[in-house]
Amino acid sequence: MSEKRFIEQRLEIEQRDLADGTKAEYIVGKGIVFNTWSQVLTMETREGHRIQFIEKIEPTAIEGVDLSNVVSMVNHKLTLGKRSKGTMDVDISADAVHYSVKIPNTTLGNDTREDVQNGNLEGSSFQFKLAPKGDIWDKSSIPYKRTITKFAAITEMGPVNYPAYLDTTAAMRSLEEFEQEQRTDDEGDFEKRLQRLTRKYNYYKTKK
């Protein structure tokens, strides 16, 4: 299941020289930011209880992820560019994943340029899938803290004019799996302790 996140970082318009001697305009933004805690997010349990959490992304989460088919969309709806077609590029730095998309000479392209310039597009959003056991939860404080350590896929990043609706169903499922693993580990530790005590008891009983 995919999740979406909003990055409130200013978008820029850059003019670049192309290999054929012409110029082109690009929209440039940060699609993913590393090591920065998010705003407070809310998820709902199966029983209807609301749980708040914040999350951050480790730089290693992007390692090994295939970004060749990433697309750039406006508000997750209209395709602006595709990396596979050479109209979008992605660059990974120490603090973020940056994207740039060539502005097409279309109604969508011209409208998007205008919206970036006048500030209607307030930031970027990206869509991702988490790898199995790709996050760590810390429940010692409120809000909970979620650290994303590994993505399975990054499918899209692009400009948006409002924070995307955050479907945190996948995050809730991840937390439930994390809690189940902890319970299993705790039960395993208890069983091991019980076995040690049983062996110890039997040892002393035999000596008597």
mmCIF file with all atom_site columns, C-alpha atoms in Angstrom:
data_model
loop_
_atom_site.group_PDB
_atom_site.id
_atom_site.type_symbol
_atom_site.label_atom_id
_atom_site.label_alt_id
_atom_site.label_comp_id
_atom_site.label_asym_id
_atom_site.label_entity_id
_atom_site.label_seq_id
_atom_site.pdbx_PDB_ins_code
_atom_site.Cartn_x
_atom_site.Cartn_y
_atom_site.Cartn_z
_atom_site.occupancy
_atom_site.B_iso_or_equiv
_atom_site.pdbx_formal_charge
_atom_site.auth_seq_id
_atom_site.auth_comp_id
_atom_site.auth_asym_id
_atom_site.auth_atom_id
_atom_site.pdbx_PDB_model_num
ATOM 1   C CA . MET A 1 1   ? 0.000   0.000   0.000   1.00 0.00 ? 1   MET A CA 1
ATOM 2   C CA . SER A 1 2   ? 1.326   3.440   -0.953  1.00 0.00 ? 2   SER A CA 1
ATOM 3   C CA . GLU A 1 3   ? 1.715   6.432   1.330   1.00 0.00 ? 3   GLU A CA 1
ATOM 4   C CA . LYS A 1 4   ? 1.955   10.119  0.424   1.00 0.00 ? 4   LYS A CA 1
ATOM 5   C CA . ARG A 1 5   ? 3.864   12.864  2.202   1.00 0.00 ? 5   ARG A CA 1
ATOM 6   C CA . PHE A 1 6   ? 3.988   16.647  1.730   1.00 0.00 ? 6   PHE A CA 1
ATOM 7   C CA . ILE A 1 7   ? 7.280   18.568  1.695   1.00 0.00 ? 7   ILE A CA 1
ATOM 8   C CA . GLU A 1 8   ? 6.879   22.276  2.364   1.00 0.00 ? 8   GLU A CA 1
ATOM 9   C CA . GLN A 1 9   ? 9.883   23.482  0.375   1.00 0.00 ? 9   GLN A CA 1
ATOM 10  C CA . ARG A 1 10  ? 9.881   26.342  -2.103  1.00 0.00 ? 10  ARG A CA 1
ATOM 11  C CA . LEU A 1 11  ? 9.788   25.402  -5.773  1.00 0.00 ? 11  LEU A CA 1
ATOM 12  C CA . GLU A 1 12  ? 12.079  27.120  -8.261  1.00 0.00 ? 12  GLU A CA 1
ATOM 13  C CA . ILE A 1 13  ? 12.050  27.762  -12.017 1.00 0.00 ? 13  ILE A CA 1
ATOM 14  C CA . GLU A 1 14  ? 15.438  27.196  -13.654 1.00 0.00 ? 14  GLU A CA 1
ATOM 15  C CA . GLN A 1 15  ? 16.475  27.877  -17.241 1.00 0.00 ? 15  GLN A CA 1
ATOM 16  C CA . ARG A 1 16  ? 18.990  25.383  -18.617 1.00 0.00 ? 16  ARG A CA 1
ATOM 17  C CA . ASP A 1 17  ? 21.050  25.072  -21.772 1.00 0.00 ? 17  ASP A CA 1
ATOM 18  C CA . LEU A 1 18  ? 20.343  21.898  -23.715 1.00 0.00 ? 18  LEU A CA 1
ATOM 19  C CA . ALA A 1 19  ? 22.788  19.880  -25.791 1.00 0.00 ? 19  ALA A CA 1
ATOM 20  C CA . ASP A 1 20  ? 21.213  21.056  -29.065 1.00 0.00 ? 20  ASP A CA 1
ATOM 21  C CA . GLY A 1 21  ? 21.894  24.701  -28.200 1.00 0.00 ? 21  GLY A CA 1
ATOM 22  C CA . THR A 1 22  ? 18.346  25.532  -27.150 1.00 0.00 ? 22  THR A CA 1
ATOM 23  C CA . LYS A 1 23  ? 17.134  26.462  -23.686 1.00 0.00 ? 23  LYS A CA 1
ATOM 24  C CA . ALA A 1 24  ? 14.424  24.924  -21.532 1.00 0.00 ? 24  ALA A CA 1
ATOM 25  C CA . GLU A 1 25  ? 12.742  25.745  -18.250 1.00 0.00 ? 25  GLU A CA 1
ATOM 26  C CA . TYR A 1 26  ? 12.593  23.279  -15.381 1.00 0.00 ? 26  TYR A CA 1
ATOM 27  C CA . ILE A 1 27  ? 10.632  23.124  -12.148 1.00 0.00 ? 27  ILE A CA 1
ATOM 28  C CA . VAL A 1 28  ? 12.995  22.170  -9.358  1.00 0.00 ? 28  VAL A CA 1
ATOM 29  C CA . GLY A 1 29  ? 12.045  20.989  -5.873  1.00 0.00 ? 29  GLY A CA 1
ATOM 30  C CA . LYS A 1 30  ? 12.846  18.665  -2.995  1.00 0.00 ? 30  LYS A CA 1
ATOM 31  C CA . GLY A 1 31  ? 10.882  15.470  -3.234  1.00 0.00 ? 31  GLY A CA 1
ATOM 32  C CA . ILE A 1 32  ? 12.193  13.817  -0.055  1.00 0.00 ? 32  ILE A CA 1
ATOM 33  C CA . VAL A 1 33  ? 14.004  15.370  2.914   1.00 0.00 ? 33  VAL A CA 1
ATOM 34  C CA . PHE A 1 34  ? 16.232  13.265  5.164   1.00 0.00 ? 34  PHE A CA 1
ATOM 35  C CA . ASN A 1 35  ? 16.753  13.414  8.932   1.00 0.00 ? 35  ASN A CA 1
ATOM 36  C CA . THR A 1 36  ? 13.986  15.956  9.533   1.00 0.00 ? 36  THR A CA 1
ATOM 37  C CA . TRP A 1 37  ? 10.967  15.285  11.728  1.00 0.00 ? 37  TRP A CA 1
ATOM 38  C CA . SER A 1 38  ? 7.640   15.739  9.968   1.00 0.00 ? 38  SER A CA 1
ATOM 39  C CA . GLN A 1 39  ? 4.616   17.625  11.167  1.00 0.00 ? 39  GLN A CA 1
ATOM 40  C CA . VAL A 1 40  ? 2.351   15.677  13.523  1.00 0.00 ? 40  VAL A CA 1
ATOM 41  C CA . LEU A 1 41  ? 0.429   13.022  11.586  1.00 0.00 ? 41  LEU A CA 1
ATOM 42  C CA . THR A 1 42  ? -2.673  11.153  12.732  1.00 0.00 ? 42  THR A CA 1
ATOM 43  C CA . MET A 1 43  ? -3.711  7.566   12.157  1.00 0.00 ? 43  MET A CA 1
ATOM 44  C CA . GLU A 1 44  ? -6.753  5.638   13.310  1.00 0.00 ? 44  GLU A CA 1
ATOM 45  C CA . THR A 1 45  ? -6.852  2.176   14.847  1.00 0.00 ? 45  THR A CA 1
ATOM 46  C CA . ARG A 1 46  ? -9.393  -0.488  13.945  1.00 0.00 ? 46  ARG A CA 1
ATOM 47  C CA . GLU A 1 47  ? -11.247 0.451   17.121  1.00 0.00 ? 47  GLU A CA 1
ATOM 48  C CA . GLY A 1 48  ? -11.492 4.082   16.045  1.00 0.00 ? 48  GLY A CA 1
ATOM 49  C CA . HIS A 1 49  ? -8.837  5.476   18.379  1.00 0.00 ? 49  HIS A CA 1
ATOM 50  C CA . ARG A 1 50  ? -6.627  8.243   17.005  1.00 0.00 ? 50  ARG A CA 1
ATOM 51  C CA . ILE A 1 51  ? -2.865  7.993   17.400  1.00 0.00 ? 51  ILE A CA 1
ATOM 52  C CA . GLN A 1 52  ? -0.479  10.826  16.604  1.00 0.00 ? 52  GLN A CA 1
ATOM 53  C CA . PHE A 1 53  ? 3.027   10.311  15.310  1.00 0.00 ? 53  PHE A CA 1
ATOM 54  C CA . ILE A 1 54  ? 5.909   12.119  13.654  1.00 0.00 ? 54  ILE A CA 1
ATOM 55  C CA . GLU A 1 55  ? 8.372   10.561  11.283  1.00 0.00 ? 55  GLU A CA 1
ATOM 56  C CA . LYS A 1 56  ? 11.753  11.087  9.701   1.00 0.00 ? 56  LYS A CA 1
ATOM 57  C CA . ILE A 1 57  ? 13.536  9.389   6.827   1.00 0.00 ? 57  ILE A CA 1
ATOM 58  C CA . GLU A 1 58  ? 17.062  8.053   7.033   1.00 0.00 ? 58  GLU A CA 1
ATOM 59  C CA . PRO A 1 59  ? 19.305  8.742   4.012   1.00 0.00 ? 59  PRO A CA 1
ATOM 60  C CA . THR A 1 60  ? 19.953  5.000   3.667   1.00 0.00 ? 60  THR A CA 1
ATOM 61  C CA . ALA A 1 61  ? 16.233  4.420   3.047   1.00 0.00 ? 61  ALA A CA 1
ATOM 62  C CA . ILE A 1 62  ? 16.703  5.314   -0.620  1.00 0.00 ? 62  ILE A CA 1
ATOM 63  C CA . GLU A 1 63  ? 19.688  3.026   -1.222  1.00 0.00 ? 63  GLU A CA 1
ATOM 64  C CA . GLY A 1 64  ? 19.044  0.408   -3.882  1.00 0.00 ? 64  GLY A CA 1
ATOM 65  C CA . VAL A 1 65  ? 15.639  1.820   -4.827  1.00 0.00 ? 65  VAL A CA 1
ATOM 66  C CA . ASP A 1 66  ? 14.971  1.871   -8.577  1.00 0.00 ? 66  ASP A CA 1
ATOM 67  C CA . LEU A 1 67  ? 14.118  5.453   -9.532  1.00 0.00 ? 67  LEU A CA 1
ATOM 68  C CA . SER A 1 68  ? 14.169  4.933   -13.296 1.00 0.00 ? 68  SER A CA 1
ATOM 69  C CA . ASN A 1 69  ? 10.375  4.936   -13.612 1.00 0.00 ? 69  ASN A CA 1
ATOM 70  C CA . VAL A 1 70  ? 9.580   7.808   -11.259 1.00 0.00 ? 70  VAL A CA 1
ATOM 71  C CA . VAL A 1 71  ? 7.028   10.263  -12.650 1.00 0.00 ? 71  VAL A CA 1
ATOM 72  C CA . SER A 1 72  ? 6.282   13.874  -11.754 1.00 0.00 ? 72  SER A CA 1
ATOM 73  C CA . MET A 1 73  ? 2.639   14.796  -11.357 1.00 0.00 ? 73  MET A CA 1
ATOM 74  C CA . VAL A 1 74  ? 0.812   17.969  -10.394 1.00 0.00 ? 74  VAL A CA 1
ATOM 75  C CA . ASN A 1 75  ? -1.331  17.334  -7.318  1.00 0.00 ? 75  ASN A CA 1
ATOM 76  C CA . HIS A 1 76  ? -0.897  13.567  -7.869  1.00 0.00 ? 76  HIS A CA 1
ATOM 77  C CA . LYS A 1 77  ? -3.267  13.783  -10.843 1.00 0.00 ? 77  LYS A CA 1
ATOM 78  C CA . LEU A 1 78  ? -1.725  15.193  -14.034 1.00 0.00 ? 78  LEU A CA 1
ATOM 79  C CA . THR A 1 79  ? 1.559   13.938  -15.449 1.00 0.00 ? 79  THR A CA 1
ATOM 80  C CA . LEU A 1 80  ? 4.160   16.660  -15.937 1.00 0.00 ? 80  LEU A CA 1
ATOM 81  C CA . GLY A 1 81  ? 7.187   14.526  -16.775 1.00 0.00 ? 81  GLY A CA 1
ATOM 82  C CA . LYS A 1 82  ? 8.676   11.043  -16.658 1.00 0.00 ? 82  LYS A CA 1
ATOM 83  C CA . ARG A 1 83  ? 12.221  10.040  -15.881 1.00 0.00 ? 83  ARG A CA 1
ATOM 84  C CA . SER A 1 84  ? 11.993  7.152   -18.341 1.00 0.00 ? 84  SER A CA 1
ATOM 85  C CA . LYS A 1 85  ? 11.229  9.665   -21.117 1.00 0.00 ? 85  LYS A CA 1
ATOM 86  C CA . GLY A 1 86  ? 14.034  12.056  -20.193 1.00 0.00 ? 86  GLY A CA 1
ATOM 87  C CA . THR A 1 87  ? 11.667  14.851  -19.147 1.00 0.00 ? 87  THR A CA 1
ATOM 88  C CA . MET A 1 88  ? 12.398  14.435  -15.445 1.00 0.00 ? 88  MET A CA 1
ATOM 89  C CA . ASP A 1 89  ? 15.556  13.921  -13.440 1.00 0.00 ? 89  ASP A CA 1
ATOM 90  C CA . VAL A 1 90  ? 16.349  12.958  -9.855  1.00 0.00 ? 90  VAL A CA 1
ATOM 91  C CA . ASP A 1 91  ? 19.432  13.838  -7.836  1.00 0.00 ? 91  ASP A CA 1
ATOM 92  C CA . ILE A 1 92  ? 20.282  12.472  -4.387  1.00 0.00 ? 92  ILE A CA 1
ATOM 93  C CA . SER A 1 93  ? 22.280  14.623  -1.970  1.00 0.00 ? 93  SER A CA 1
ATOM 94  C CA . ALA A 1 94  ? 23.210  14.165  1.679   1.00 0.00 ? 94  ALA A CA 1
ATOM 95  C CA . ASP A 1 95  ? 20.076  15.913  2.918   1.00 0.00 ? 95  ASP A CA 1
ATOM 96  C CA . ALA A 1 96  ? 17.406  15.303  0.276   1.00 0.00 ? 96  ALA A CA 1
ATOM 97  C CA . VAL A 1 97  ? 16.199  13.817  -2.983  1.00 0.00 ? 97  VAL A CA 1
ATOM 98  C CA . HIS A 1 98  ? 15.864  16.649  -5.489  1.00 0.00 ? 98  HIS A CA 1
ATOM 99  C CA . TYR A 1 99  ? 13.782  16.426  -8.633  1.00 0.00 ? 99  TYR A CA 1
ATOM 100 C CA . SER A 1 100 ? 13.632  18.579  -11.731 1.00 0.00 ? 100 SER A CA 1
ATOM 101 C CA . VAL A 1 101 ? 11.035  18.326  -14.471 1.00 0.00 ? 101 VAL A CA 1
ATOM 102 C CA . LYS A 1 102 ? 11.133  19.965  -17.882 1.00 0.00 ? 102 LYS A CA 1
ATOM 103 C CA . ILE A 1 103 ? 8.147   22.268  -18.330 1.00 0.00 ? 103 ILE A CA 1
ATOM 104 C CA . PRO A 1 104 ? 6.238   21.063  -21.394 1.00 0.00 ? 104 PRO A CA 1
ATOM 105 C CA . ASN A 1 105 ? 4.834   23.519  -23.898 1.00 0.00 ? 105 ASN A CA 1
ATOM 106 C CA . THR A 1 106 ? 1.274   22.523  -23.029 1.00 0.00 ? 106 THR A CA 1
ATOM 107 C CA . THR A 1 107 ? -1.625  24.066  -21.167 1.00 0.00 ? 107 THR A CA 1
ATOM 108 C CA . LEU A 1 108 ? -0.635  22.029  -18.100 1.00 0.00 ? 108 LEU A CA 1
ATOM 109 C CA . GLY A 1 109 ? 3.002   23.103  -18.379 1.00 0.00 ? 109 GLY A CA 1
ATOM 110 C CA . ASN A 1 110 ? 2.196   26.788  -18.776 1.00 0.00 ? 110 ASN A CA 1
ATOM 111 C CA . ASP A 1 111 ? -0.366  26.727  -15.970 1.00 0.00 ? 111 ASP A CA 1
ATOM 112 C CA . THR A 1 112 ? 2.077   24.938  -13.661 1.00 0.00 ? 112 THR A CA 1
ATOM 113 C CA . ARG A 1 113 ? 4.822   27.468  -14.386 1.00 0.00 ? 113 ARG A CA 1
ATOM 114 C CA . GLU A 1 114 ? 2.411   30.281  -13.541 1.00 0.00 ? 114 GLU A CA 1
ATOM 115 C CA . ASP A 1 115 ? 1.310   28.565  -10.337 1.00 0.00 ? 115 ASP A CA 1
ATOM 116 C CA . VAL A 1 116 ? 4.921   28.097  -9.217  1.00 0.00 ? 116 VAL A CA 1
ATOM 117 C CA . GLN A 1 117 ? 5.761   31.722  -9.937  1.00 0.00 ? 117 GLN A CA 1
ATOM 118 C CA . ASN A 1 118 ? 2.747   33.134  -8.101  1.00 0.00 ? 118 ASN A CA 1
ATOM 119 C CA . GLY A 1 119 ? 3.078   30.753  -5.146  1.00 0.00 ? 119 GLY A CA 1
ATOM 120 C CA . ASN A 1 120 ? -0.084  28.732  -5.668  1.00 0.00 ? 120 ASN A CA 1
ATOM 121 C CA . LEU A 1 121 ? 1.997   25.568  -5.663  1.00 0.00 ? 121 LEU A CA 1
ATOM 122 C CA . GLU A 1 122 ? 3.297   25.560  -2.100  1.00 0.00 ? 122 GLU A CA 1
ATOM 123 C CA . GLY A 1 123 ? 5.597   22.558  -2.111  1.00 0.00 ? 123 GLY A CA 1
ATOM 124 C CA . SER A 1 124 ? 6.107   18.999  -3.253  1.00 0.00 ? 124 SER A CA 1
ATOM 125 C CA . SER A 1 125 ? 4.697   15.613  -2.431  1.00 0.00 ? 125 SER A CA 1
ATOM 126 C CA . PHE A 1 126 ? 6.031   12.133  -2.975  1.00 0.00 ? 126 PHE A CA 1
ATOM 127 C CA . GLN A 1 127 ? 4.437   8.712   -3.034  1.00 0.00 ? 127 GLN A CA 1
ATOM 128 C CA . PHE A 1 128 ? 6.197   5.659   -1.673  1.00 0.00 ? 128 PHE A CA 1
ATOM 129 C CA . LYS A 1 129 ? 5.905   2.047   -0.617  1.00 0.00 ? 129 LYS A CA 1
ATOM 130 C CA . LEU A 1 130 ? 7.676   0.805   2.465   1.00 0.00 ? 130 LEU A CA 1
ATOM 131 C CA . ALA A 1 131 ? 9.950   -2.238  2.380   1.00 0.00 ? 131 ALA A CA 1
ATOM 132 C CA . PRO A 1 132 ? 9.162   -5.112  4.769   1.00 0.00 ? 132 PRO A CA 1
ATOM 133 C CA . LYS A 1 133 ? 10.419  -4.112  8.225   1.00 0.00 ? 133 LYS A CA 1
ATOM 134 C CA . GLY A 1 134 ? 11.405  -0.803  6.646   1.00 0.00 ? 134 GLY A CA 1
ATOM 135 C CA . ASP A 1 135 ? 10.574  1.338   9.660   1.00 0.00 ? 135 ASP A CA 1
ATOM 136 C CA . ILE A 1 136 ? 11.161  1.548   13.415  1.00 0.00 ? 136 ILE A CA 1
ATOM 137 C CA . TRP A 1 137 ? 8.637   2.808   15.960  1.00 0.00 ? 137 TRP A CA 1
ATOM 138 C CA . ASP A 1 138 ? 9.385   4.519   19.261  1.00 0.00 ? 138 ASP A CA 1
ATOM 139 C CA . LYS A 1 139 ? 6.330   4.536   21.536  1.00 0.00 ? 139 LYS A CA 1
ATOM 140 C CA . SER A 1 140 ? 8.081   5.962   24.594  1.00 0.00 ? 140 SER A CA 1
ATOM 141 C CA . SER A 1 141 ? 6.571   9.429   24.089  1.00 0.00 ? 141 SER A CA 1
ATOM 142 C CA . ILE A 1 142 ? 3.562   11.163  22.541  1.00 0.00 ? 142 ILE A CA 1
ATOM 143 C CA . PRO A 1 143 ? 3.440   11.637  19.618  1.00 0.00 ? 143 PRO A CA 1
ATOM 144 C CA . TYR A 1 144 ? 5.008   8.322   18.641  1.00 0.00 ? 144 TYR A CA 1
ATOM 145 C CA . LYS A 1 145 ? 8.146   8.498   16.513  1.00 0.00 ? 145 LYS A CA 1
ATOM 146 C CA . ARG A 1 146 ? 8.492   6.569   13.284  1.00 0.00 ? 146 ARG A CA 1
ATOM 147 C CA . THR A 1 147 ? 11.845  6.286   11.516  1.00 0.00 ? 147 THR A CA 1
ATOM 148 C CA . ILE A 1 148 ? 11.718  5.098   7.916   1.00 0.00 ? 148 ILE A CA 1
ATOM 149 C CA . THR A 1 149 ? 14.803  3.016   7.202   1.00 0.00 ? 149 THR A CA 1
ATOM 150 C CA . LYS A 1 150 ? 14.014  1.423   3.842   1.00 0.00 ? 150 LYS A CA 1
ATOM 151 C CA . PHE A 1 151 ? 11.724  2.167   0.909   1.00 0.00 ? 151 PHE A CA 1
ATOM 152 C CA . ALA A 1 152 ? 10.523  -0.573  -1.410  1.00 0.00 ? 152 ALA A CA 1
ATOM 153 C CA . ALA A 1 153 ? 9.624   1.939   -4.127  1.00 0.00 ? 153 ALA A CA 1
ATOM 154 C CA . ILE A 1 154 ? 9.313   5.635   -4.899  1.00 0.00 ? 154 ILE A CA 1
ATOM 155 C CA . THR A 1 155 ? 6.683   6.028   -7.586  1.00 0.00 ? 155 THR A CA 1
ATOM 156 C CA . GLU A 1 156 ? 6.093   9.754   -7.868  1.00 0.00 ? 156 GLU A CA 1
ATOM 157 C CA . MET A 1 157 ? 7.200   13.199  -6.751  1.00 0.00 ? 157 MET A CA 1
ATOM 158 C CA . GLY A 1 158 ? 5.944   16.549  -7.939  1.00 0.00 ? 158 GLY A CA 1
ATOM 159 C CA . PRO A 1 159 ? 4.467   19.959  -7.144  1.00 0.00 ? 159 PRO A CA 1
ATOM 160 C CA . VAL A 1 160 ? 1.276   20.337  -5.135  1.00 0.00 ? 160 VAL A CA 1
ATOM 161 C CA . ASN A 1 161 ? -0.768  23.348  -4.064  1.00 0.00 ? 161 ASN A CA 1
ATOM 162 C CA . TYR A 1 162 ? -1.890  21.844  -0.766  1.00 0.00 ? 162 TYR A CA 1
ATOM 163 C CA . PRO A 1 163 ? -0.730  19.082  1.565   1.00 0.00 ? 163 PRO A CA 1
ATOM 164 C CA . ALA A 1 164 ? -1.928  15.785  0.173   1.00 0.00 ? 164 ALA A CA 1
ATOM 165 C CA . TYR A 1 165 ? -4.485  13.818  2.125   1.00 0.00 ? 165 TYR A CA 1
ATOM 166 C CA . LEU A 1 166 ? -2.303  11.580  4.253   1.00 0.00 ? 166 LEU A CA 1
ATOM 167 C CA . ASP A 1 167 ? -3.624  8.043   4.038   1.00 0.00 ? 167 ASP A CA 1
ATOM 168 C CA . THR A 1 168 ? -1.956  6.599   7.117   1.00 0.00 ? 168 THR A CA 1
ATOM 169 C CA . THR A 1 169 ? -3.598  3.171   6.844   1.00 0.00 ? 169 THR A CA 1
ATOM 170 C CA . ALA A 1 170 ? -0.255  1.700   5.788   1.00 0.00 ? 170 ALA A CA 1
ATOM 171 C CA . ALA A 1 171 ? 1.481   3.396   8.731   1.00 0.00 ? 171 ALA A CA 1
ATOM 172 C CA . MET A 1 172 ? -1.100  1.947   11.132  1.00 0.00 ? 172 MET A CA 1
ATOM 173 C CA . ARG A 1 173 ? -0.581  -1.504  9.641   1.00 0.00 ? 173 ARG A CA 1
ATOM 174 C CA . SER A 1 174 ? 3.175   -1.099  10.046  1.00 0.00 ? 174 SER A CA 1
ATOM 175 C CA . LEU A 1 175 ? 2.761   -0.137  13.707  1.00 0.00 ? 175 LEU A CA 1
ATOM 176 C CA . GLU A 1 176 ? 0.540   -3.172  14.333  1.00 0.00 ? 176 GLU A CA 1
ATOM 177 C CA . GLU A 1 177 ? 3.158   -5.447  12.733  1.00 0.00 ? 177 GLU A CA 1
ATOM 178 C CA . PHE A 1 178 ? 5.894   -3.825  14.822  1.00 0.00 ? 178 PHE A CA 1
ATOM 179 C CA . GLU A 1 179 ? 3.875   -4.370  18.010  1.00 0.00 ? 179 GLU A CA 1
ATOM 180 C CA . GLN A 1 180 ? 3.206   -7.998  17.059  1.00 0.00 ? 180 GLN A CA 1
ATOM 181 C CA . GLU A 1 181 ? 6.931   -8.614  16.507  1.00 0.00 ? 181 GLU A CA 1
ATOM 182 C CA . GLN A 1 182 ? 7.676   -7.091  19.901  1.00 0.00 ? 182 GLN A CA 1
ATOM 183 C CA . ARG A 1 183 ? 5.090   -9.343  21.567  1.00 0.00 ? 183 ARG A CA 1
ATOM 184 C CA . THR A 1 184 ? 6.559   -12.372 19.802  1.00 0.00 ? 184 THR A CA 1
ATOM 185 C CA . ASP A 1 185 ? 10.076  -11.406 20.888  1.00 0.00 ? 185 ASP A CA 1
ATOM 186 C CA . ASP A 1 186 ? 8.890   -10.836 24.468  1.00 0.00 ? 186 ASP A CA 1
ATOM 187 C CA . GLU A 1 187 ? 7.128   -14.206 24.506  1.00 0.00 ? 187 GLU A CA 1
ATOM 188 C CA . GLY A 1 188 ? 10.261  -15.850 23.118  1.00 0.00 ? 188 GLY A CA 1
ATOM 189 C CA . ASP A 1 189 ? 12.429  -14.229 25.794  1.00 0.00 ? 189 ASP A CA 1
ATOM 190 C CA . PHE A 1 190 ? 9.986   -15.335 28.503  1.00 0.00 ? 190 PHE A CA 1
ATOM 191 C CA . GLU A 1 191 ? 10.022  -18.898 27.183  1.00 0.00 ? 191 GLU A CA 1
ATOM 192 C CA . LYS A 1 192 ? 13.815  -18.940 27.175  1.00 0.00 ? 192 LYS A CA 1
ATOM 193 C CA . ARG A 1 193 ? 13.954  -17.630 30.749  1.00 0.00 ? 193 ARG A CA 1
ATOM 194 C CA . LEU A 1 194 ? 11.422  -20.243 31.820  1.00 0.00 ? 194 LEU A CA 1
ATOM 195 C CA . GLN A 1 195 ? 13.470  -23.006 30.214  1.00 0.00 ? 195 GLN A CA 1
ATOM 196 C CA . ARG A 1 196 ? 16.635  -21.806 31.952  1.00 0.00 ? 196 ARG A CA 1
ATOM 197 C CA . LEU A 1 197 ? 14.855  -21.723 35.318  1.00 0.00 ? 197 LEU A CA 1
ATOM 198 C CA . THR A 1 198 ? 13.406  -25.190 34.709  1.00 0.00 ? 198 THR A CA 1
ATOM 199 C CA . ARG A 1 199 ? 16.832  -26.621 33.858  1.00 0.00 ? 199 ARG A CA 1
ATOM 200 C CA . LYS A 1 200 ? 18.328  -24.913 36.895  1.00 0.00 ? 200 LYS A CA 1
ATOM 201 C CA . TYR A 1 201 ? 15.578  -26.264 39.176  1.00 0.00 ? 201 TYR A CA 1
ATOM 202 C CA . ASN A 1 202 ? 15.940  -29.782 37.804  1.00 0.00 ? 202 ASN A CA 1
ATOM 203 C CA . TYR A 1 203 ? 19.711  -29.571 38.208  1.00 0.00 ? 203 TYR A CA 1
ATOM 204 C CA . TYR A 1 204 ? 19.485  -28.711 41.924  1.00 0.00 ? 204 TYR A CA 1
ATOM 205 C CA . LYS A 1 205 ? 16.690  -31.235 42.426  1.00 0.00 ? 205 LYS A CA 1
ATOM 206 C CA . THR A 1 206 ? 18.869  -33.976 40.882  1.00 0.00 ? 206 THR A CA 1
ATOM 207 C CA . LYS A 1 207 ? 21.832  -33.067 43.113  1.00 0.00 ? 207 LYS A CA 1
ATOM 208 C CA . LYS A 1 208 ? 19.691  -33.547 46.179  1.00 0.00 ? 208 LYS A CA 1
#
